[in-house]
Amino acid sequence: MISFKQDAGLCNFQKGACSNTVDDTELSLRITPWNSPSEKPLALSLNSSVALENVKMRIEGRDMFMGIIPVNLSQETETSYKAPLIYGSCSSGYMVWQAIVSYEQGGVEKFTIFEFLADSEKAR
């Protein structure tokens, strides 16, 4: 099996949720299973430190176009969302995906990006 050195800035779901802060609002993303395998059902959870409006998410390839995957978020609580997710595999063996989250706060649209590696058990 080929082993790749993982980018240090990518989310590492084995260690827990990945967090970004935008204008004092913390958003965290978790994908299970932690190694985010391609072509397998995944469970995604998104949490925010405050209530948000019009929350949307899509998944796209960072370094190559793999299509745009809309994420059908279900609101669980005032600050938490869940969704199922499946994405395709990449022949390169090192596929970085971006979860692009957009939302509104006080009528202003904002966004953040979480980058993560598919099939992360291949990286060391």
PDB file of C-alpha atoms in Angstrom:
ATOM      1  CA  MET A   1       0.000   0.000   0.000  1.00  0.00           C
ATOM      2  CA  ILE A   2       1.252   3.477  -0.886  1.00  0.00           C
ATOM      3  CA  SER A   3       1.588   5.873   2.063  1.00  0.00           C
ATOM      4  CA  PHE A   4       1.294   9.650   1.701  1.00  0.00           C
ATOM      5  CA  LYS A   5       2.363  12.363   4.136  1.00  0.00           C
ATOM      6  CA  GLN A   6      -0.824  14.153   5.190  1.00  0.00           C
ATOM      7  CA  ASP A   7      -0.999  17.972   5.010  1.00  0.00           C
ATOM      8  CA  ALA A   8      -0.738  19.326   8.571  1.00  0.00           C
ATOM      9  CA  GLY A   9      -3.601  21.802   8.019  1.00  0.00           C
ATOM     10  CA  LEU A  10      -6.233  19.163   7.227  1.00  0.00           C
ATOM     11  CA  CYS A  11      -8.919  18.098   9.684  1.00  0.00           C
ATOM     12  CA  ASN A  12      -7.953  14.996  11.629  1.00  0.00           C
ATOM     13  CA  PHE A  13     -11.234  13.410  12.684  1.00  0.00           C
ATOM     14  CA  GLN A  14      -9.359  10.660  14.542  1.00  0.00           C
ATOM     15  CA  LYS A  15      -8.441  13.365  17.097  1.00  0.00           C
ATOM     16  CA  GLY A  16     -11.983  14.797  17.176  1.00  0.00           C
ATOM     17  CA  ALA A  17     -13.985  17.578  15.584  1.00  0.00           C
ATOM     18  CA  CYS A  18     -12.307  20.158  13.372  1.00  0.00           C
ATOM     19  CA  SER A  19     -13.008  23.792  14.355  1.00  0.00           C
ATOM     20  CA  ASN A  20     -12.960  27.140  12.570  1.00  0.00           C
ATOM     21  CA  THR A  21     -13.831  30.546  14.024  1.00  0.00           C
ATOM     22  CA  VAL A  22     -15.502  33.271  11.959  1.00  0.00           C
ATOM     23  CA  ASP A  23     -16.166  36.636  13.661  1.00  0.00           C
ATOM     24  CA  ASP A  24     -16.296  35.102  17.175  1.00  0.00           C
ATOM     25  CA  THR A  25     -18.562  32.228  16.052  1.00  0.00           C
ATOM     26  CA  GLU A  26     -16.988  28.797  16.373  1.00  0.00           C
ATOM     27  CA  LEU A  27     -18.082  26.092  13.946  1.00  0.00           C
ATOM     28  CA  SER A  28     -16.968  22.480  14.279  1.00  0.00           C
ATOM     29  CA  LEU A  29     -17.233  19.591  11.852  1.00  0.00           C
ATOM     30  CA  ARG A  30     -16.953  15.880  12.576  1.00  0.00           C
ATOM     31  CA  ILE A  31     -17.174  13.002  10.118  1.00  0.00           C
ATOM     32  CA  THR A  32     -17.511   9.380  11.164  1.00  0.00           C
ATOM     33  CA  PRO A  33     -15.945   7.012  10.641  1.00  0.00           C
ATOM     34  CA  TRP A  34     -12.871   9.144  11.325  1.00  0.00           C
ATOM     35  CA  ASN A  35     -10.912   7.918   8.272  1.00  0.00           C
ATOM     36  CA  SER A  36     -13.678   9.232   5.931  1.00  0.00           C
ATOM     37  CA  PRO A  37     -13.547   6.360   3.414  1.00  0.00           C
ATOM     38  CA  SER A  38     -14.557   6.925  -0.205  1.00  0.00           C
ATOM     39  CA  GLU A  39     -17.725   5.314  -1.576  1.00  0.00           C
ATOM     40  CA  LYS A  40     -18.966   4.398   1.930  1.00  0.00           C
ATOM     41  CA  PRO A  41     -21.788   5.932   4.007  1.00  0.00           C
ATOM     42  CA  LEU A  42     -20.506   8.638   6.344  1.00  0.00           C
ATOM     43  CA  ALA A  43     -22.181  10.593   9.144  1.00  0.00           C
ATOM     44  CA  LEU A  44     -21.445  14.293   9.274  1.00  0.00           C
ATOM     45  CA  SER A  45     -22.163  16.617  12.200  1.00  0.00           C
ATOM     46  CA  LEU A  46     -21.825  20.391  12.251  1.00  0.00           C
ATOM     47  CA  ASN A  47     -22.056  22.459  15.436  1.00  0.00           C
ATOM     48  CA  SER A  48     -21.903  26.193  16.058  1.00  0.00           C
ATOM     49  CA  SER A  49     -21.344  28.200  19.220  1.00  0.00           C
ATOM     50  CA  VAL A  50     -24.446  30.319  18.488  1.00  0.00           C
ATOM     51  CA  ALA A  51     -27.674  29.914  16.519  1.00  0.00           C
ATOM     52  CA  LEU A  52     -27.259  30.545  12.782  1.00  0.00           C
ATOM     53  CA  GLU A  53     -29.689  31.127   9.940  1.00  0.00           C
ATOM     54  CA  ASN A  54     -29.905  29.586   6.464  1.00  0.00           C
ATOM     55  CA  VAL A  55     -27.087  27.075   7.042  1.00  0.00           C
ATOM     56  CA  LYS A  56     -25.951  25.261   3.889  1.00  0.00           C
ATOM     57  CA  MET A  57     -23.073  22.953   3.045  1.00  0.00           C
ATOM     58  CA  ARG A  58     -21.514  21.460  -0.050  1.00  0.00           C
ATOM     59  CA  ILE A  59     -18.512  19.214  -0.611  1.00  0.00           C
ATOM     60  CA  GLU A  60     -16.002  19.812  -3.421  1.00  0.00           C
ATOM     61  CA  GLY A  61     -12.545  18.553  -4.326  1.00  0.00           C
ATOM     62  CA  ARG A  62      -9.752  20.938  -3.306  1.00  0.00           C
ATOM     63  CA  ASP A  63      -7.165  20.062  -5.948  1.00  0.00           C
ATOM     64  CA  MET A  64      -9.297  18.486  -8.658  1.00  0.00           C
ATOM     65  CA  PHE A  65     -12.870  18.805  -9.804  1.00  0.00           C
ATOM     66  CA  MET A  66     -14.915  15.869  -8.548  1.00  0.00           C
ATOM     67  CA  GLY A  67     -18.292  17.543  -8.894  1.00  0.00           C
ATOM     68  CA  ILE A  68     -20.249  19.521  -6.322  1.00  0.00           C
ATOM     69  CA  ILE A  69     -21.921  17.396  -3.663  1.00  0.00           C
ATOM     70  CA  PRO A  70     -24.805  19.120  -1.869  1.00  0.00           C
ATOM     71  CA  VAL A  71     -25.139  18.142   1.795  1.00  0.00           C
ATOM     72  CA  ASN A  72     -28.699  17.787   3.066  1.00  0.00           C
ATOM     73  CA  LEU A  73     -28.321  19.110   6.623  1.00  0.00           C
ATOM     74  CA  SER A  74     -30.993  18.305   9.212  1.00  0.00           C
ATOM     75  CA  GLN A  75     -31.163  20.670  12.147  1.00  0.00           C
ATOM     76  CA  GLU A  76     -30.991  18.675  15.403  1.00  0.00           C
ATOM     77  CA  THR A  77     -30.894  21.554  17.927  1.00  0.00           C
ATOM     78  CA  GLU A  78     -30.573  25.318  17.729  1.00  0.00           C
ATOM     79  CA  THR A  79     -26.816  24.934  17.113  1.00  0.00           C
ATOM     80  CA  SER A  80     -26.307  21.424  15.701  1.00  0.00           C
ATOM     81  CA  TYR A  81     -26.875  19.779  12.329  1.00  0.00           C
ATOM     82  CA  LYS A  82     -26.415  16.262  10.976  1.00  0.00           C
ATOM     83  CA  ALA A  83     -26.308  14.749   7.498  1.00  0.00           C
ATOM     84  CA  PRO A  84     -25.439  11.542   5.681  1.00  0.00           C
ATOM     85  CA  LEU A  85     -22.654  11.784   3.114  1.00  0.00           C
ATOM     86  CA  ILE A  86     -21.111   9.637   0.370  1.00  0.00           C
ATOM     87  CA  TYR A  87     -18.482  10.760  -2.118  1.00  0.00           C
ATOM     88  CA  GLY A  88     -16.576   9.074  -4.899  1.00  0.00           C
ATOM     89  CA  SER A  89     -13.038   7.780  -4.899  1.00  0.00           C
ATOM     90  CA  CYS A  90     -10.043   9.299  -6.623  1.00  0.00           C
ATOM     91  CA  SER A  91      -7.448   7.279  -8.529  1.00  0.00           C
ATOM     92  CA  SER A  92      -4.571   9.452  -7.228  1.00  0.00           C
ATOM     93  CA  GLY A  93      -4.833   7.909  -3.758  1.00  0.00           C
ATOM     94  CA  TYR A  94      -4.637  11.336  -2.067  1.00  0.00           C
ATOM     95  CA  MET A  95      -7.952  13.175  -2.299  1.00  0.00           C
ATOM     96  CA  VAL A  96      -8.547  16.329  -0.267  1.00  0.00           C
ATOM     97  CA  TRP A  97     -12.161  17.435   0.007  1.00  0.00           C
ATOM     98  CA  GLN A  98     -13.530  20.802   1.116  1.00  0.00           C
ATOM     99  CA  ALA A  99     -16.692  21.114   3.179  1.00  0.00           C
ATOM    100  CA  ILE A 100     -17.894  24.636   2.385  1.00  0.00           C
ATOM    101  CA  VAL A 101     -20.336  25.947   4.982  1.00  0.00           C
ATOM    102  CA  SER A 102     -22.354  29.099   4.370  1.00  0.00           C
ATOM    103  CA  TYR A 103     -24.791  30.729   6.781  1.00  0.00           C
ATOM    104  CA  GLU A 104     -26.328  34.040   7.773  1.00  0.00           C
ATOM    105  CA  GLN A 105     -25.813  35.970  10.960  1.00  0.00           C
ATOM    106  CA  GLY A 106     -27.683  39.221  11.481  1.00  0.00           C
ATOM    107  CA  GLY A 107     -28.609  39.299   7.790  1.00  0.00           C
ATOM    108  CA  VAL A 108     -24.958  39.001   6.688  1.00  0.00           C
ATOM    109  CA  GLU A 109     -23.851  35.948   4.701  1.00  0.00           C
ATOM    110  CA  LYS A 110     -20.665  34.291   5.986  1.00  0.00           C
ATOM    111  CA  PHE A 111     -18.801  31.085   5.216  1.00  0.00           C
ATOM    112  CA  THR A 112     -15.959  28.832   6.275  1.00  0.00           C
ATOM    113  CA  ILE A 113     -14.132  25.888   4.722  1.00  0.00           C
ATOM    114  CA  PHE A 114     -13.053  22.630   6.353  1.00  0.00           C
ATOM    115  CA  GLU A 115     -10.485  20.581   4.407  1.00  0.00           C
ATOM    116  CA  PHE A 116     -10.095  16.862   5.017  1.00  0.00           C
ATOM    117  CA  LEU A 117      -8.535  13.805   3.455  1.00  0.00           C
ATOM    118  CA  ALA A 118     -10.596  10.937   2.098  1.00  0.00           C
ATOM    119  CA  ASP A 119      -9.346   7.491   3.027  1.00  0.00           C
ATOM    120  CA  SER A 120      -7.063   9.056   5.641  1.00  0.00           C
ATOM    121  CA  GLU A 121      -5.796   5.709   6.946  1.00  0.00           C
ATOM    122  CA  LYS A 122      -3.532   5.731   3.853  1.00  0.00           C
ATOM    123  CA  ALA A 123      -1.753   8.878   5.079  1.00  0.00           C
ATOM    124  CA  ARG A 124       0.859   8.879   7.825  1.00  0.00           C
TER     125      ARG A 124
END
